[in-house]
PDB file of C-alpha atoms in Angstrom:
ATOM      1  CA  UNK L 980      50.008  69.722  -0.505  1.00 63.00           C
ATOM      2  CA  UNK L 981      47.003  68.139  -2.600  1.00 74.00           C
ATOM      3  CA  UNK L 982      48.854  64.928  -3.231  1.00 69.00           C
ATOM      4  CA  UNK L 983      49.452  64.583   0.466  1.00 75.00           C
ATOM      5  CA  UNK L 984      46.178  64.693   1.429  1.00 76.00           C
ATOM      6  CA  UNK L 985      45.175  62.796  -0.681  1.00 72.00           C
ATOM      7  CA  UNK L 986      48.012  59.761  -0.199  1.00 71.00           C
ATOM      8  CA  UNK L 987      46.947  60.194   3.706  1.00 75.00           C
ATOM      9  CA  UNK L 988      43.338  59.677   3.242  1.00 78.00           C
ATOM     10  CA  UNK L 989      44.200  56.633   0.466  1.00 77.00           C
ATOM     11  CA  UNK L 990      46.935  54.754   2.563  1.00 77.00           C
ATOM     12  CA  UNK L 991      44.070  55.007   5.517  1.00 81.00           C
ATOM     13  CA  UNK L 992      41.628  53.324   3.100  1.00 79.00           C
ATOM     14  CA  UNK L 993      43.862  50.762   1.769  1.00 78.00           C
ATOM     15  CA  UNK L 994      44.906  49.652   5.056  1.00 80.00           C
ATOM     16  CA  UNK L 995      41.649  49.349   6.533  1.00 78.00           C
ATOM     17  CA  UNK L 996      40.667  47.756   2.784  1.00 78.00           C
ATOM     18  CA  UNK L 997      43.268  45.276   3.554  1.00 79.00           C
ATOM     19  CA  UNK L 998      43.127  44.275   7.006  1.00 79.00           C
ATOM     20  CA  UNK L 999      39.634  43.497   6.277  1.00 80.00           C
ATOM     21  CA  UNK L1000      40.400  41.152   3.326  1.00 78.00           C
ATOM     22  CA  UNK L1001      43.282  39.833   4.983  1.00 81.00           C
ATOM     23  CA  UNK L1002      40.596  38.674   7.792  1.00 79.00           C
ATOM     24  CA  UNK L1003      38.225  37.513   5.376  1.00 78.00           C
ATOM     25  CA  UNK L1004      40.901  35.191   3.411  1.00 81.00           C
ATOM     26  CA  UNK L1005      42.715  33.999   6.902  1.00 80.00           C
ATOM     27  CA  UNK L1006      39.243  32.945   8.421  1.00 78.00           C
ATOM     28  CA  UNK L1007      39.077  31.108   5.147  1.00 80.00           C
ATOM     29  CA  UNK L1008      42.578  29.535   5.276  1.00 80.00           C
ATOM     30  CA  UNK L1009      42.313  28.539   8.531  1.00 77.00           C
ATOM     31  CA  UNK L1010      38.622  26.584   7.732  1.00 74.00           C
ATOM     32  CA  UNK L1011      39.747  24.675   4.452  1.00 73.00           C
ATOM     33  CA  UNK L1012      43.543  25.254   3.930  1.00 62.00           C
ATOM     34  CA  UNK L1013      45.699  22.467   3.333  1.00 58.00           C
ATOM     35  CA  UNK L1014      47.567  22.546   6.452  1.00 57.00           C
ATOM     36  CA  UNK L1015      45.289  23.303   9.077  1.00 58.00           C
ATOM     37  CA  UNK L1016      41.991  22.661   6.971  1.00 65.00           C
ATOM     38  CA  UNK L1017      39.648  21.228   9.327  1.00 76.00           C
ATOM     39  CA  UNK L1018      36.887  21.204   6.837  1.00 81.00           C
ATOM     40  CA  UNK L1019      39.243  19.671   4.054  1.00 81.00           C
ATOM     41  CA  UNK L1020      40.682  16.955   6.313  1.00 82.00           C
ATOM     42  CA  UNK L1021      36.841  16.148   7.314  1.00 84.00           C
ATOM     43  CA  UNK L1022      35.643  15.863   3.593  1.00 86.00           C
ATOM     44  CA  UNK L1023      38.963  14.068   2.732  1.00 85.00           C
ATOM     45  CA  UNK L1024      38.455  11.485   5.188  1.00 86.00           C
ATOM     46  CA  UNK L1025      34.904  10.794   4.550  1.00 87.00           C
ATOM     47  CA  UNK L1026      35.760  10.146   0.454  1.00 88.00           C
ATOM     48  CA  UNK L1027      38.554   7.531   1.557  1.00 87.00           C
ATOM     49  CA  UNK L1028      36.094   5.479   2.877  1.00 83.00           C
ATOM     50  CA  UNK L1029      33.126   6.132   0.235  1.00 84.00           C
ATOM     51  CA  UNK L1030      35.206   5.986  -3.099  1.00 82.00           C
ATOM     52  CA  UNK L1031      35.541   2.136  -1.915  1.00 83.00           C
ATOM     53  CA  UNK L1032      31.720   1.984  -3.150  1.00 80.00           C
ATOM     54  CA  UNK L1033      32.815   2.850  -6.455  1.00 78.00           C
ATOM     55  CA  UNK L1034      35.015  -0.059  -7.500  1.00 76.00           C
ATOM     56  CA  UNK L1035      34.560  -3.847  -6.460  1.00 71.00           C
ATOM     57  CA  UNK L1036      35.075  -5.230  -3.589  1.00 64.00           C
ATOM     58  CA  UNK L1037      37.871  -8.055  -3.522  1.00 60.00           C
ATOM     59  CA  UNK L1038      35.772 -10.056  -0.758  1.00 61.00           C
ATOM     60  CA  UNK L1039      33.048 -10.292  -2.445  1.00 59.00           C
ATOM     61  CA  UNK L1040      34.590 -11.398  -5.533  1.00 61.00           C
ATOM     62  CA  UNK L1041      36.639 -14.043  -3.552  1.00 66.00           C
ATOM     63  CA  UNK L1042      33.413 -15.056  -1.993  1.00 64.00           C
ATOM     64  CA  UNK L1043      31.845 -15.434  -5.049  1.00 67.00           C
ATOM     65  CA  UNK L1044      34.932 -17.215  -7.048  1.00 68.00           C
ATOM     66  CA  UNK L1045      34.738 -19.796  -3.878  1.00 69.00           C
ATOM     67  CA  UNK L1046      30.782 -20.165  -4.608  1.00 70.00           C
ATOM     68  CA  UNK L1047      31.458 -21.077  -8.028  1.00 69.00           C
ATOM     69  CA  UNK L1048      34.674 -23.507  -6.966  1.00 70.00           C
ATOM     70  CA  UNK L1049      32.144 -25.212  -4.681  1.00 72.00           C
ATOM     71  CA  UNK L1050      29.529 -25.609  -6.946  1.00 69.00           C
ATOM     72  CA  UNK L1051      31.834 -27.291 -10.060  1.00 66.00           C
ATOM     73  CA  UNK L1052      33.161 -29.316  -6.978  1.00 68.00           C
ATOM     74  CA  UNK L1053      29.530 -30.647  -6.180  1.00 68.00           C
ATOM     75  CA  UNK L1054      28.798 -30.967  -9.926  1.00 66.00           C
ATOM     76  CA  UNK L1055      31.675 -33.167 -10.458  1.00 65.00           C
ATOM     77  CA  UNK L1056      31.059 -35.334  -7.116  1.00 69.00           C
ATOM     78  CA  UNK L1057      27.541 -36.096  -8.822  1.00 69.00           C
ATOM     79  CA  UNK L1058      29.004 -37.189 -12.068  1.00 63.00           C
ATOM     80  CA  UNK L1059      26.999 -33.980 -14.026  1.00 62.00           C
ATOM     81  CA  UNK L1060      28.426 -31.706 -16.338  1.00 58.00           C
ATOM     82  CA  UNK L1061      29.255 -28.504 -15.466  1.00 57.00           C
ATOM     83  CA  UNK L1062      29.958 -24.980 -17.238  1.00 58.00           C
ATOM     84  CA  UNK L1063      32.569 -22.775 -16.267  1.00 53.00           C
ATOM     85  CA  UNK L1064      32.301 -19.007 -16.643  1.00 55.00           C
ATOM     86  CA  UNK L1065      33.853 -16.650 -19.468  1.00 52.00           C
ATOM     87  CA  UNK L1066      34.595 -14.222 -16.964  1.00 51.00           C
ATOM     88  CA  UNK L1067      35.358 -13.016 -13.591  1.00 50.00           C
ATOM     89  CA  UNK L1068      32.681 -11.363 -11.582  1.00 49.00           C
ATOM     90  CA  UNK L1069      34.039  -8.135 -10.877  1.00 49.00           C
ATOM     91  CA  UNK L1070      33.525  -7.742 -14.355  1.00 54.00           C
ATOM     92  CA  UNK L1071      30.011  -7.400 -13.743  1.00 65.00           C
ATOM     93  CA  UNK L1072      29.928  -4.959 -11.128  1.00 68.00           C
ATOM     94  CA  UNK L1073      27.900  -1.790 -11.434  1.00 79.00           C
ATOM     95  CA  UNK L1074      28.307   0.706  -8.067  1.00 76.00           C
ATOM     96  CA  UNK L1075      24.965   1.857  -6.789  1.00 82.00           C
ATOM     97  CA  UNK L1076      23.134   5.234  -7.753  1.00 86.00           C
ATOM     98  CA  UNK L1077      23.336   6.314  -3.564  1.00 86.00           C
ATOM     99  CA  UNK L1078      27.520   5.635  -3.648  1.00 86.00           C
ATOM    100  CA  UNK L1079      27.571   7.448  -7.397  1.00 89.00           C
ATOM    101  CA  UNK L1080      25.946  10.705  -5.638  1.00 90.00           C
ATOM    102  CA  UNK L1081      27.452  10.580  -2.173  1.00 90.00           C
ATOM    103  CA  UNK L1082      30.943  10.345  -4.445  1.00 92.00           C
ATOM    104  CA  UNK L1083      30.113  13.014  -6.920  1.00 93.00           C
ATOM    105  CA  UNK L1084      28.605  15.642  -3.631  1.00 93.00           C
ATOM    106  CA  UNK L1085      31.502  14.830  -1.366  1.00 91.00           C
ATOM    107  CA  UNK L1086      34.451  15.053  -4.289  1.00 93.00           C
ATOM    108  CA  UNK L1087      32.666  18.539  -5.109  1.00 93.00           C
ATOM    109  CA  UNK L1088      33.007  19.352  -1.687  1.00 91.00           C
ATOM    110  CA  UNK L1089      36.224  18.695  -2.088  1.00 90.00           C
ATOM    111  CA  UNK L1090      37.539  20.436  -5.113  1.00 90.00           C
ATOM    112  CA  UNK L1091      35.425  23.609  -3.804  1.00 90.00           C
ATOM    113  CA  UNK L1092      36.993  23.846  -0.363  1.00 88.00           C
ATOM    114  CA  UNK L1093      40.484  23.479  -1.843  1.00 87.00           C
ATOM    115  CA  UNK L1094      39.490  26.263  -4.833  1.00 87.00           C
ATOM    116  CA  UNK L1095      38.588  28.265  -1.904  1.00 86.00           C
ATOM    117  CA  UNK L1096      41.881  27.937   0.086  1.00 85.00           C
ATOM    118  CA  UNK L1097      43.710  28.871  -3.477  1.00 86.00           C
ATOM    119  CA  UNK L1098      41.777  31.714  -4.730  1.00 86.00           C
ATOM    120  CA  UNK L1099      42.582  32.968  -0.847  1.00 85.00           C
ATOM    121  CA  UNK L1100      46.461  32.672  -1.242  1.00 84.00           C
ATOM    122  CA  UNK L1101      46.656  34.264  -4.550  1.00 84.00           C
ATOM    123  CA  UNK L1102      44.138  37.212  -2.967  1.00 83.00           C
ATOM    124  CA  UNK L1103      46.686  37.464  -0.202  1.00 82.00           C
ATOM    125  CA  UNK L1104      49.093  37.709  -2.584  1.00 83.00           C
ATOM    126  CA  UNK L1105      47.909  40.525  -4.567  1.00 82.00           C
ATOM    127  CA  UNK L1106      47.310  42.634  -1.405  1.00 80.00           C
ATOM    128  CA  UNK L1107      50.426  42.290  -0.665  1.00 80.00           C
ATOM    129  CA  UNK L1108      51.995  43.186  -3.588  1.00 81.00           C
ATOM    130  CA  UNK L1109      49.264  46.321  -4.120  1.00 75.00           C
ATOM    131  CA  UNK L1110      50.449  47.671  -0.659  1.00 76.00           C
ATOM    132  CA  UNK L1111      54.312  47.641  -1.590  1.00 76.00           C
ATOM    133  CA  UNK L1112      53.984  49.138  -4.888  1.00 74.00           C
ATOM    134  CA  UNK L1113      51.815  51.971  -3.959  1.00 72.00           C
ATOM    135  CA  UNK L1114      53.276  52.651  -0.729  1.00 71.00           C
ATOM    136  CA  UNK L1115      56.761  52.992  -1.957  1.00 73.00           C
ATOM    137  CA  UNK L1116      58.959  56.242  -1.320  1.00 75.00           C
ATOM    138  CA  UNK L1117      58.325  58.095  -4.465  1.00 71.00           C
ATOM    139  CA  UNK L1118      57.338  62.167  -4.948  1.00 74.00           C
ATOM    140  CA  UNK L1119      54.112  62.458  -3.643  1.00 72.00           C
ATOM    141  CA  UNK L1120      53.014  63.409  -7.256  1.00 72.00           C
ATOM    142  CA  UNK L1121      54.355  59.780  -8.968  1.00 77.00           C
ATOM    143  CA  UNK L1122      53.351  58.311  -5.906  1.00 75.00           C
ATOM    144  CA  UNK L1123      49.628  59.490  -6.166  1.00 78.00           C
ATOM    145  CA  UNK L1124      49.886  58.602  -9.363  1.00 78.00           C
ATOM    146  CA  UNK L1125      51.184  54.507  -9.310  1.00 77.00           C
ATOM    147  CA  UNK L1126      48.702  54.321  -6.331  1.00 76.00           C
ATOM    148  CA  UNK L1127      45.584  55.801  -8.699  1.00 79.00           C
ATOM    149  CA  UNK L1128      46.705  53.805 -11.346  1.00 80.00           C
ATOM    150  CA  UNK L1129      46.760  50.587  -9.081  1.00 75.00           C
ATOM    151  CA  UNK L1130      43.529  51.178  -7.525  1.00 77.00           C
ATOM    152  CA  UNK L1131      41.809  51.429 -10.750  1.00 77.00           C
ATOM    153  CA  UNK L1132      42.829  47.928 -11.678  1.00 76.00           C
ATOM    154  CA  UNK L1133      41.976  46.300  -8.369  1.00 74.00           C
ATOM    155  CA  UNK L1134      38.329  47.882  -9.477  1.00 77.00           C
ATOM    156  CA  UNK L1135      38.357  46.879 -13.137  1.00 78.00           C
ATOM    157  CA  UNK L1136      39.653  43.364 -11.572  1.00 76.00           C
ATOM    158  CA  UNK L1137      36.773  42.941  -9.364  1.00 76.00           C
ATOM    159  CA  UNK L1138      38.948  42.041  -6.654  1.00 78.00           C
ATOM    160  CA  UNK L1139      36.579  43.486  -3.641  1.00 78.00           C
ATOM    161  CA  UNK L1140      34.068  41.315  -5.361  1.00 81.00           C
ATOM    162  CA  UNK L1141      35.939  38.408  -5.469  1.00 80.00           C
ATOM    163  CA  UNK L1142      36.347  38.616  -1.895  1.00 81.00           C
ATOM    164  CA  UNK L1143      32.900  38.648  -1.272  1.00 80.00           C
ATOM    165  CA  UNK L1144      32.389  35.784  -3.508  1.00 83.00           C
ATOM    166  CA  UNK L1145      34.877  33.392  -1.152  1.00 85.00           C
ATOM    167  CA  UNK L1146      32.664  32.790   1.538  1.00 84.00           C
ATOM    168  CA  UNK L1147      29.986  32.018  -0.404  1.00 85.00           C
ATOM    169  CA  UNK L1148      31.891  29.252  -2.653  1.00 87.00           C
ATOM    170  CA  UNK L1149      33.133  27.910   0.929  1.00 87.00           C
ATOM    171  CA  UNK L1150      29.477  27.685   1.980  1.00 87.00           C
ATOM    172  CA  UNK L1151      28.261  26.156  -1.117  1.00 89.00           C
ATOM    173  CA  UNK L1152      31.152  23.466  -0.156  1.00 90.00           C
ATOM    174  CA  UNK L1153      29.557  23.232   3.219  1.00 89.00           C
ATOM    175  CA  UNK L1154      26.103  22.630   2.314  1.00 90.00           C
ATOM    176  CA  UNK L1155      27.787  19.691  -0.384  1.00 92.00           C
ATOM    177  CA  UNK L1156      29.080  18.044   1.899  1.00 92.00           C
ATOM    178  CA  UNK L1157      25.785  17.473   4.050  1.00 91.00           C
ATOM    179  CA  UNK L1158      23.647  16.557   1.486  1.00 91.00           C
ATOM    180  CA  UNK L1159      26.126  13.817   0.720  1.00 91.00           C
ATOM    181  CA  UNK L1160      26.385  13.093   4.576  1.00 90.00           C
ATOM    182  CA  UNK L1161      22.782  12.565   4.659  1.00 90.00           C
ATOM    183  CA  UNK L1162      22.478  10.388   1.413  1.00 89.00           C
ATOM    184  CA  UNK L1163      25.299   8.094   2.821  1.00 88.00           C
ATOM    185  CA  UNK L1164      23.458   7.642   6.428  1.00 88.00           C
ATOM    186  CA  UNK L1165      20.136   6.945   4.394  1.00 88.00           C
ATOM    187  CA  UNK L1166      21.480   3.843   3.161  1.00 84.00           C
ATOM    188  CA  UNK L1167      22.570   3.106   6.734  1.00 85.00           C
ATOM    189  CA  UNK L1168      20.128   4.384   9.138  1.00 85.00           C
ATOM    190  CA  UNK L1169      17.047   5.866   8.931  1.00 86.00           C
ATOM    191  CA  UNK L1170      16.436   7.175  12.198  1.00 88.00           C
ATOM    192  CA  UNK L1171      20.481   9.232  12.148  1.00 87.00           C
ATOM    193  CA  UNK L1172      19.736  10.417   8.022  1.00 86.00           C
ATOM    194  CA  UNK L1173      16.540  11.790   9.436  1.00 89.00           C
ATOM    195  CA  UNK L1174      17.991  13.096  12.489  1.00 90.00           C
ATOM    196  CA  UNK L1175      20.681  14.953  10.162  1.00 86.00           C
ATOM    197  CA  UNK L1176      18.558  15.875   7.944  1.00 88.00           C
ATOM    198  CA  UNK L1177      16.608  17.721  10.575  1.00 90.00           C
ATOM    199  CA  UNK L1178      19.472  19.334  11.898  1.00 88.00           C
ATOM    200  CA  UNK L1179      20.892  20.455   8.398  1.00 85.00           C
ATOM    201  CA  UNK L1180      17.169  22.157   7.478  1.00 89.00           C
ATOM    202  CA  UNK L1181      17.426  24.254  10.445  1.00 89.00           C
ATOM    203  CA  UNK L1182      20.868  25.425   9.775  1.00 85.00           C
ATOM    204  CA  UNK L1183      20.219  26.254   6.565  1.00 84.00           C
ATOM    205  CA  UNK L1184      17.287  28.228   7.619  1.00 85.00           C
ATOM    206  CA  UNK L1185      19.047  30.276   9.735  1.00 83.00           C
ATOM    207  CA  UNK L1186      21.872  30.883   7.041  1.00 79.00           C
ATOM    208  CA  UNK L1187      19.276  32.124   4.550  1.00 79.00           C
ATOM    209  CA  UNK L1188      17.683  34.169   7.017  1.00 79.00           C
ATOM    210  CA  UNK L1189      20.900  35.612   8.416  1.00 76.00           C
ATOM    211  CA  UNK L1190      22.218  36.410   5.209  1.00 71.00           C
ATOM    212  CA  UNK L1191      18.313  38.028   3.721  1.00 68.00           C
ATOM    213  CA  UNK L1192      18.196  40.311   6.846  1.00 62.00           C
ATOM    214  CA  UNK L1193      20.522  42.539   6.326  1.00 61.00           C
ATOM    215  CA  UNK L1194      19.531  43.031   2.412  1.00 60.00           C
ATOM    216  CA  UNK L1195      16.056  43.372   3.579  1.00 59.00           C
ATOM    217  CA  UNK L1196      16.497  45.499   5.825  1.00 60.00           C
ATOM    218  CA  UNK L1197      19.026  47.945   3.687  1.00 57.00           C
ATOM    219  CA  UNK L1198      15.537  47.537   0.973  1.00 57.00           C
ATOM    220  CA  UNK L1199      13.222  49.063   3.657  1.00 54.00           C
ATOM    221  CA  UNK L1200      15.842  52.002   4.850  1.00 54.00           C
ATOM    222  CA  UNK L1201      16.233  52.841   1.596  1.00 58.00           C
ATOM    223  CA  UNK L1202      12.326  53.314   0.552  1.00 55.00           C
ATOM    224  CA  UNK L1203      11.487  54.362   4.197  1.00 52.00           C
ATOM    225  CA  UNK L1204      14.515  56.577   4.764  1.00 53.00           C
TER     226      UNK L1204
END
């Protein structure tokens, strides 16, 4: 009779356990997963275009080459002598501090958001697999006993606290990827970087204060019961 109660009341907390990290880890999936990522795609698609900065541009060194051919050209017309260069001049090329940043912030982004989207498979996983191994048909003595022996290890784990800990690597991915949105624009427009910048300050304003109030205010009921 004991062990029944006691499986009732634990298969009622491990389901509502569950459905809420199954939310938590589908909202996640559905933000920065590989197949329906929006986030990911967005980041991706931003660093195809700014890991360009990184390496040399083939224009520029044709332009450059064609300078030079011109120039021996002229030198010859005039009868002077000319020196021709040891090297090419993409050897030369160093990418600027801005691209170096916007790279680094945007491929963090990157690796972040796709950490997250991992982590919340494998979590999904491992709920799965807790719920059929403690819910199998066993005596309701063994069974108390796998599902006791289970929970304990989801605890020692930290696997509720790993949960918690998604949405706050996905928003450190977030906030990433704007600063390297507004270091990119900077380079290309004042008045939109600004603009951005503007708009990112007040979102992150209300994150911090979204995410204080409730702490605060569990502070104050708890010294002013």
């Amino acid at each position: 009779k004991i062990f029944s109660v006691y499986l009732f009341q634990a298969d009622k907390f491990d389901k509502e356990q569950s459905d809420s990290w199954k939310g938590d880890t589908e909202g996640i999936l559905v933000f920065v997963g590989p197949s329906t990522g929006l986030f990911s795609a967005t980041v991706a698609g931003f660093i195809i275009e700014s890991y360009k900065q990184l390496q040399p541009n083939s224009s520029d060194t044709t332009v450059l080459l064609l300078a030079q051919i011109s120039q021996q050209l002229a030198a010859l017309s005039s009868g002077n002598s000319i020196s021709v260069p040891s090297g090419l001049p993409s050897q030369a090329f160093r990418p600027s501090a801005s691209a170096v940043r916007v790279n680094t912030l945007w491929f963090l982004s990157l690796v972040l958001s796709l950490t997250c989207a991992l982590l919340a498979t494998l979590m999904q996983q491992w709920v799965r697999r807790y719920l059929q191994v403690s819910q199998r048909w066993y005596a309701p003595y063994k069974r108390a006993r796998i599902r006791t022996f289970f929970a304990e290890g989801v605890e020692r784990f930290g696997l509720p606290r790993a949960v918690e800990a998604l949405p706050a690597l996905l928003h450190t991915s977030v906030f990433l990827f704007f600063a390297g949105l507004v270091d990119f624009l900077i380079n290309i427009n004042h008045t939109v970087a600004f603009s951005l910048l503007s708009a990112v300050a007040v979102a992150a304003s209300a994150y911090f204060l979204s995410t204080a109030h409730p702490l605060l205010s569990q502070i104050l009921l708890t010294k002013h019961p």
